[in-house]
mmCIF file of C-alpha atoms in Angstrom:
data_model
loop_
_atom_site.group_PDB
_atom_site.id
_atom_site.type_symbol
_atom_site.label_atom_id
_atom_site.label_comp_id
_atom_site.label_asym_id
_atom_site.label_seq_id
_atom_site.Cartn_x
_atom_site.Cartn_y
_atom_site.Cartn_z
ATOM 1 C CA UNK A 1 262.143 20.506 -5.317
ATOM 2 C CA UNK A 2 258.576 21.804 -5.696
ATOM 3 C CA UNK A 3 259.881 24.928 -7.447
ATOM 4 C CA UNK A 4 260.886 22.680 -10.367
ATOM 5 C CA UNK A 5 257.362 21.332 -10.812
ATOM 6 C CA UNK A 6 254.835 22.794 -13.198
ATOM 7 C CA UNK A 7 251.738 24.459 -11.715
ATOM 8 C CA UNK A 8 249.655 21.560 -13.051
ATOM 9 C CA UNK A 9 251.853 18.990 -11.286
ATOM 10 C CA UNK A 10 251.638 20.980 -8.053
ATOM 11 C CA UNK A 11 247.853 21.037 -8.372
ATOM 12 C CA UNK A 12 247.736 17.296 -9.037
ATOM 13 C CA UNK A 13 249.929 16.593 -6.036
ATOM 14 C CA UNK A 14 247.709 18.788 -3.852
ATOM 15 C CA UNK A 15 244.525 16.963 -4.891
ATOM 16 C CA UNK A 16 246.163 13.561 -4.469
ATOM 17 C CA UNK A 17 247.544 14.400 -1.021
ATOM 18 C CA UNK A 18 244.181 15.664 0.241
ATOM 19 C CA UNK A 19 242.175 12.744 -1.137
ATOM 20 C CA UNK A 20 244.594 10.096 0.138
ATOM 21 C CA UNK A 21 243.937 11.333 3.664
ATOM 22 C CA UNK A 22 240.346 10.077 3.363
ATOM 23 C CA UNK A 23 241.700 6.519 3.399
ATOM 24 C CA UNK A 24 241.429 4.976 6.856
ATOM 25 C CA UNK A 25 243.097 1.961 8.416
ATOM 26 C CA UNK A 26 241.523 -1.322 7.306
ATOM 27 C CA UNK A 27 239.830 0.071 4.208
ATOM 28 C CA UNK A 28 239.448 -1.670 0.862
ATOM 29 C CA UNK A 29 240.364 0.963 -1.697
ATOM 30 C CA UNK A 30 240.057 1.230 -5.472
ATOM 31 C CA UNK A 31 243.082 2.873 -7.062
ATOM 32 C CA UNK A 32 242.520 4.859 -10.230
ATOM 33 C CA UNK A 33 244.675 5.222 -13.317
ATOM 34 C CA UNK A 34 246.357 8.337 -14.678
ATOM 35 C CA UNK A 35 248.856 10.976 -13.654
ATOM 36 C CA UNK A 36 246.849 12.421 -10.765
ATOM 37 C CA UNK A 37 245.965 8.951 -9.475
ATOM 38 C CA UNK A 38 249.664 8.075 -9.556
ATOM 39 C CA UNK A 39 250.398 10.889 -7.069
ATOM 40 C CA UNK A 40 247.646 9.483 -4.842
ATOM 41 C CA UNK A 41 249.108 5.968 -4.961
ATOM 42 C CA UNK A 42 252.520 7.326 -3.992
ATOM 43 C CA UNK A 43 250.979 9.293 -1.118
ATOM 44 C CA UNK A 44 249.322 6.121 0.183
ATOM 45 C CA UNK A 45 252.681 4.351 -0.023
ATOM 46 C CA UNK A 46 254.181 7.134 2.103
ATOM 47 C CA UNK A 47 251.396 6.775 4.673
ATOM 48 C CA UNK A 48 251.976 3.025 4.842
ATOM 49 C CA UNK A 49 255.668 3.564 5.567
ATOM 50 C CA UNK A 50 255.299 6.485 7.958
ATOM 51 C CA UNK A 51 252.010 5.732 9.725
ATOM 52 C CA UNK A 52 251.686 1.971 9.450
ATOM 53 C CA UNK A 53 248.479 2.366 7.451
ATOM 54 C CA UNK A 54 246.962 -1.024 6.606
ATOM 55 C CA UNK A 55 244.797 -1.277 3.502
ATOM 56 C CA UNK A 56 244.086 -3.619 0.646
ATOM 57 C CA UNK A 57 243.764 -2.105 -2.795
ATOM 58 C CA UNK A 58 242.205 -2.964 -6.142
ATOM 59 C CA UNK A 59 243.997 -1.220 -9.050
ATOM 60 C CA UNK A 60 242.181 -0.244 -12.232
ATOM 61 C CA UNK A 61 245.058 -1.057 -14.601
ATOM 62 C CA UNK A 62 248.234 -3.086 -14.810
ATOM 63 C CA UNK A 63 250.389 0.049 -14.545
ATOM 64 C CA UNK A 64 248.599 1.203 -11.395
ATOM 65 C CA UNK A 65 248.987 -2.289 -9.954
ATOM 66 C CA UNK A 66 252.733 -2.217 -10.559
ATOM 67 C CA UNK A 67 253.128 1.236 -9.011
ATOM 68 C CA UNK A 68 251.072 0.199 -5.985
ATOM 69 C CA UNK A 69 253.242 -2.864 -5.396
ATOM 70 C CA UNK A 70 256.374 -0.769 -5.820
ATOM 71 C CA UNK A 71 255.317 1.580 -2.986
ATOM 72 C CA UNK A 72 254.295 -1.225 -0.634
ATOM 73 C CA UNK A 73 250.520 -1.393 -1.084
ATOM 74 C CA UNK A 74 248.811 -4.770 -0.671
ATOM 75 C CA UNK A 75 247.177 -5.399 -4.066
ATOM 76 C CA UNK A 76 244.291 -7.832 -4.585
ATOM 77 C CA UNK A 77 241.742 -8.486 -7.324
ATOM 78 C CA UNK A 78 238.211 -7.144 -7.154
ATOM 79 C CA UNK A 79 236.943 -10.723 -6.890
ATOM 80 C CA UNK A 80 239.070 -11.152 -3.776
ATOM 81 C CA UNK A 81 237.985 -7.851 -2.251
ATOM 82 C CA UNK A 82 234.355 -8.325 -3.402
ATOM 83 C CA UNK A 83 233.324 -4.799 -2.407
ATOM 84 C CA UNK A 84 235.228 -1.598 -1.715
ATOM 85 C CA UNK A 85 234.868 1.161 0.832
ATOM 86 C CA UNK A 86 236.269 3.852 -1.403
ATOM 87 C CA UNK A 87 237.651 4.461 -4.886
ATOM 88 C CA UNK A 88 239.875 7.433 -5.662
ATOM 89 C CA UNK A 89 240.410 8.236 -9.329
ATOM 90 C CA UNK A 90 241.014 11.124 -11.693
ATOM 91 C CA UNK A 91 238.901 12.497 -14.518
ATOM 92 C CA UNK A 92 239.457 14.047 -17.922
ATOM 93 C CA UNK A 93 236.445 16.349 -17.512
ATOM 94 C CA UNK A 94 233.769 16.917 -14.868
ATOM 95 C CA UNK A 95 230.737 19.170 -14.585
ATOM 96 C CA UNK A 96 228.748 20.668 -11.710
ATOM 97 C CA UNK A 97 226.794 17.426 -11.196
ATOM 98 C CA UNK A 98 230.019 15.398 -11.048
ATOM 99 C CA UNK A 99 229.279 13.678 -14.327
ATOM 100 C CA UNK A 100 232.663 12.671 -15.711
ATOM 101 C CA UNK A 101 234.489 11.841 -18.904
ATOM 102 C CA UNK A 102 237.145 9.241 -18.178
ATOM 103 C CA UNK A 103 239.282 6.938 -20.261
ATOM 104 C CA UNK A 104 242.043 9.162 -21.563
ATOM 105 C CA UNK A 105 244.489 6.639 -20.161
ATOM 106 C CA UNK A 106 242.632 3.709 -21.706
ATOM 107 C CA UNK A 107 241.414 2.086 -18.459
ATOM 108 C CA UNK A 108 237.775 3.191 -18.502
ATOM 109 C CA UNK A 109 236.253 -0.303 -18.268
ATOM 110 C CA UNK A 110 238.100 -1.376 -15.136
ATOM 111 C CA UNK A 111 237.735 2.138 -13.711
ATOM 112 C CA UNK A 112 233.954 2.034 -14.076
ATOM 113 C CA UNK A 113 233.646 -1.487 -12.673
ATOM 114 C CA UNK A 114 235.781 -0.633 -9.641
ATOM 115 C CA UNK A 115 234.044 2.703 -9.027
ATOM 116 C CA UNK A 116 230.574 1.158 -9.103
ATOM 117 C CA UNK A 117 231.700 -1.622 -6.748
ATOM 118 C CA UNK A 118 232.514 0.993 -4.092
ATOM 119 C CA UNK A 119 230.511 2.682 -1.365
ATOM 120 C CA UNK A 120 232.009 6.003 -2.408
ATOM 121 C CA UNK A 121 233.996 7.511 -5.270
ATOM 122 C CA UNK A 122 236.248 10.533 -4.832
ATOM 123 C CA UNK A 123 237.474 12.281 -7.975
ATOM 124 C CA UNK A 124 240.874 13.983 -7.824
ATOM 125 C CA UNK A 125 241.631 16.659 -10.363
ATOM 126 C CA UNK A 126 242.909 20.137 -11.093
ATOM 127 C CA UNK A 127 240.680 23.122 -11.810
ATOM 128 C CA UNK A 128 241.317 22.975 -15.562
ATOM 129 C CA UNK A 129 239.239 19.789 -15.818
ATOM 130 C CA UNK A 130 236.028 21.502 -14.700
ATOM 131 C CA UNK A 131 233.648 22.409 -17.541
ATOM 132 C CA UNK A 132 230.135 23.771 -17.853
ATOM 133 C CA UNK A 133 229.250 21.198 -20.510
ATOM 134 C CA UNK A 134 231.094 17.943 -21.180
ATOM 135 C CA UNK A 135 232.484 17.105 -24.593
ATOM 136 C CA UNK A 136 235.591 19.165 -25.356
ATOM 137 C CA UNK A 137 237.672 16.158 -24.288
ATOM 138 C CA UNK A 138 237.152 13.255 -26.746
ATOM 139 C CA UNK A 139 234.806 10.642 -25.306
ATOM 140 C CA UNK A 140 236.454 7.183 -25.196
ATOM 141 C CA UNK A 141 234.363 4.164 -26.146
ATOM 142 C CA UNK A 142 235.833 0.697 -25.648
ATOM 143 C CA UNK A 143 234.949 -1.767 -28.428
ATOM 144 C CA UNK A 144 235.870 -5.349 -29.210
ATOM 145 C CA UNK A 145 238.396 -5.747 -32.049
ATOM 146 C CA UNK A 146 236.122 -7.999 -34.119
ATOM 147 C CA UNK A 147 234.279 -5.835 -36.638
ATOM 148 C CA UNK A 148 235.446 -2.581 -35.050
ATOM 149 C CA UNK A 149 234.965 -0.675 -38.298
ATOM 150 C CA UNK A 150 231.323 -1.743 -38.400
ATOM 151 C CA UNK A 151 230.957 -0.755 -34.752
ATOM 152 C CA UNK A 152 232.522 2.622 -35.532
ATOM 153 C CA UNK A 153 230.018 3.202 -38.341
ATOM 154 C CA UNK A 154 227.111 2.258 -36.064
ATOM 155 C CA UNK A 155 228.354 4.584 -33.334
ATOM 156 C CA UNK A 156 228.594 7.488 -35.773
ATOM 157 C CA UNK A 157 225.094 6.698 -37.032
ATOM 158 C CA UNK A 158 223.789 6.828 -33.459
ATOM 159 C CA UNK A 159 225.504 10.171 -32.854
ATOM 160 C CA UNK A 160 223.468 11.752 -35.637
ATOM 161 C CA UNK A 161 220.379 11.584 -33.413
ATOM 162 C CA UNK A 162 222.106 12.668 -30.185
ATOM 163 C CA UNK A 163 222.424 16.150 -28.685
ATOM 164 C CA UNK A 164 226.094 16.564 -29.573
ATOM 165 C CA UNK A 165 228.021 19.086 -31.634
ATOM 166 C CA UNK A 166 230.243 16.671 -33.592
ATOM 167 C CA UNK A 167 229.918 13.109 -34.884
ATOM 168 C CA UNK A 168 233.455 12.101 -35.853
ATOM 169 C CA UNK A 169 235.274 9.189 -34.249
ATOM 170 C CA UNK A 170 238.774 7.799 -34.574
ATOM 171 C CA UNK A 171 240.519 4.612 -33.552
ATOM 172 C CA UNK A 172 243.080 5.246 -30.824
ATOM 173 C CA UNK A 173 246.511 4.109 -31.913
ATOM 174 C CA UNK A 174 249.820 3.312 -30.255
ATOM 175 C CA UNK A 175 252.437 4.113 -32.850
ATOM 176 C CA UNK A 176 251.291 2.432 -36.061
ATOM 177 C CA UNK A 177 249.051 -0.137 -34.318
ATOM 178 C CA UNK A 178 245.703 0.091 -32.515
ATOM 179 C CA UNK A 179 245.908 0.909 -28.826
ATOM 180 C CA UNK A 180 244.923 -2.227 -26.888
ATOM 181 C CA UNK A 181 243.332 -2.070 -23.437
ATOM 182 C CA UNK A 182 244.112 -4.427 -20.549
ATOM 183 C CA UNK A 183 241.104 -6.481 -21.667
ATOM 184 C CA UNK A 184 242.387 -6.759 -25.237
ATOM 185 C CA UNK A 185 239.911 -4.303 -26.702
ATOM 186 C CA UNK A 186 240.212 -1.182 -28.877
ATOM 187 C CA UNK A 187 239.141 2.388 -28.103
ATOM 188 C CA UNK A 188 237.219 4.785 -30.308
ATOM 189 C CA UNK A 189 237.635 8.450 -29.381
ATOM 190 C CA UNK A 190 234.516 10.477 -30.195
ATOM 191 C CA UNK A 191 235.091 14.136 -31.093
ATOM 192 C CA UNK A 192 231.766 15.518 -29.906
ATOM 193 C CA UNK A 193 232.560 19.102 -28.917
ATOM 194 C CA UNK A 194 229.529 19.277 -26.628
ATOM 195 C CA UNK A 195 227.383 16.608 -24.952
ATOM 196 C CA UNK A 196 223.929 17.953 -24.225
ATOM 197 C CA UNK A 197 222.541 14.869 -22.477
ATOM 198 C CA UNK A 198 225.305 12.632 -21.043
ATOM 199 C CA UNK A 199 222.885 10.181 -19.432
ATOM 200 C CA UNK A 200 221.026 9.513 -22.675
ATOM 201 C CA UNK A 201 224.230 9.240 -24.688
ATOM 202 C CA UNK A 202 225.771 6.757 -22.244
ATOM 203 C CA UNK A 203 222.708 4.513 -22.411
ATOM 204 C CA UNK A 204 222.438 4.628 -26.207
ATOM 205 C CA UNK A 205 226.140 3.977 -26.856
ATOM 206 C CA UNK A 206 226.116 0.847 -24.728
ATOM 207 C CA UNK A 207 223.321 -0.593 -26.870
ATOM 208 C CA UNK A 208 225.486 -0.593 -30.011
ATOM 209 C CA UNK A 209 226.734 -4.130 -30.829
ATOM 210 C CA UNK A 210 230.488 -4.284 -30.311
ATOM 211 C CA UNK A 211 230.585 -1.524 -27.699
ATOM 212 C CA UNK A 212 231.872 -2.789 -24.359
ATOM 213 C CA UNK A 213 231.631 0.425 -22.322
ATOM 214 C CA UNK A 214 231.840 4.199 -22.673
ATOM 215 C CA UNK A 215 233.731 6.823 -20.688
ATOM 216 C CA UNK A 216 230.727 8.732 -19.342
ATOM 217 C CA UNK A 217 230.459 8.280 -15.575
ATOM 218 C CA UNK A 218 226.937 9.315 -14.577
ATOM 219 C CA UNK A 219 225.735 9.212 -10.936
ATOM 220 C CA UNK A 220 228.925 7.446 -9.835
ATOM 221 C CA UNK A 221 231.138 10.128 -8.279
ATOM 222 C CA UNK A 222 230.225 11.455 -4.818
ATOM 223 C CA UNK A 223 232.952 14.003 -4.163
ATOM 224 C CA UNK A 224 235.595 15.892 -6.110
ATOM 225 C CA UNK A 225 238.856 17.181 -4.693
ATOM 226 C CA UNK A 226 240.230 20.032 -6.801
ATOM 227 C CA UNK A 227 243.896 20.817 -6.279
ATOM 228 C CA UNK A 228 245.501 24.198 -6.858
ATOM 229 C CA UNK A 229 249.135 25.062 -7.447
ATOM 230 C CA UNK A 230 249.363 27.048 -4.199
ATOM 231 C CA UNK A 231 248.591 23.962 -2.096
ATOM 232 C CA UNK A 232 244.893 24.712 -1.611
ATOM 233 C CA UNK A 233 242.487 21.849 -2.174
ATOM 234 C CA UNK A 234 238.767 22.368 -2.608
ATOM 235 C CA UNK A 235 236.339 19.589 -1.650
ATOM 236 C CA UNK A 236 232.896 19.467 -3.219
ATOM 237 C CA UNK A 237 230.518 16.905 -1.772
ATOM 238 C CA UNK A 238 227.338 15.827 -3.566
ATOM 239 C CA UNK A 239 226.738 12.666 -1.523
ATOM 240 C CA UNK A 240 224.048 14.351 0.604
ATOM 241 C CA UNK A 241 222.228 15.643 -2.469
ATOM 242 C CA UNK A 242 223.084 19.252 -1.635
ATOM 243 C CA UNK A 243 226.470 20.518 -2.867
ATOM 244 C CA UNK A 244 228.809 21.407 0.010
ATOM 245 C CA UNK A 245 232.203 23.039 -0.480
ATOM 246 C CA UNK A 246 235.138 23.216 1.909
ATOM 247 C CA UNK A 247 238.833 24.061 1.503
ATOM 248 C CA UNK A 248 242.070 22.894 3.043
ATOM 249 C CA UNK A 249 245.700 23.976 2.782
ATOM 250 C CA UNK A 250 248.594 21.535 2.572
ATOM 251 C CA UNK A 251 252.331 22.082 2.867
ATOM 252 C CA UNK A 252 253.825 21.607 -0.585
ATOM 253 C CA UNK A 253 257.230 21.014 1.001
ATOM 254 C CA UNK A 254 255.888 17.563 1.939
ATOM 255 C CA UNK A 255 255.993 16.764 -1.769
ATOM 256 C CA UNK A 256 259.788 16.474 -1.751
ATOM 257 C CA UNK A 257 259.690 12.835 -0.652
ATOM 258 C CA UNK A 258 256.919 11.776 -3.017
ATOM 259 C CA UNK A 259 258.707 13.247 -6.045
ATOM 260 C CA UNK A 260 262.226 12.201 -5.102
ATOM 261 C CA UNK A 261 262.174 8.927 -7.027
ATOM 262 C CA UNK A 262 260.477 10.201 -10.200
#
């Protein structure tokens, strides 16, 4: 079964498997959105069935919520959980300081709220997402529909004074209509090329009228689990302030069950 998977899918499964093992009985867990997070949700479902793991989970999107219910995870709202022990989520890009670009799947607002309402955030990813400087992946910015063109113009005006390579933005679409988030908002994707100062850019973007939130996650992630196609996962921990790296090997044959219903 695993021989039919792409190297990227094998790497995603590896990261998801390793990170899901950080979840302990009785935890309140934030569940991310995206392809790598989906592997993690399925792994938690397997642990619930095989080990009797008991958790409550707060999903970051409607599609993650549905998947979690499908695999037997007890889903609640963040208001019900109030605070979380751990959030596990993917990233579109990350750098050495674990600053992230997120929002490629359109769930950046709920993802950021859930991550910041957690004692710890673990990022799950493959090695291709690691960059020296953020910005090659378009930066998502969630905006309210009212006056979005004016908001877009203001955002581009702000970019002219930022340490970025490009200043173009585009409205994300779904077919011939604007893509709509779970909160009923639109997304502008900023083609920046390079982001010299992510912290400054995140602060400035959120001051633009009409902007709800941006996809820069600064000082939120504590650890990153990087999966590799050979079943090796690399853990980098910044929670102590000093980067620590460890590795672990998993048996990719265990992936047969998790992929069997895809």
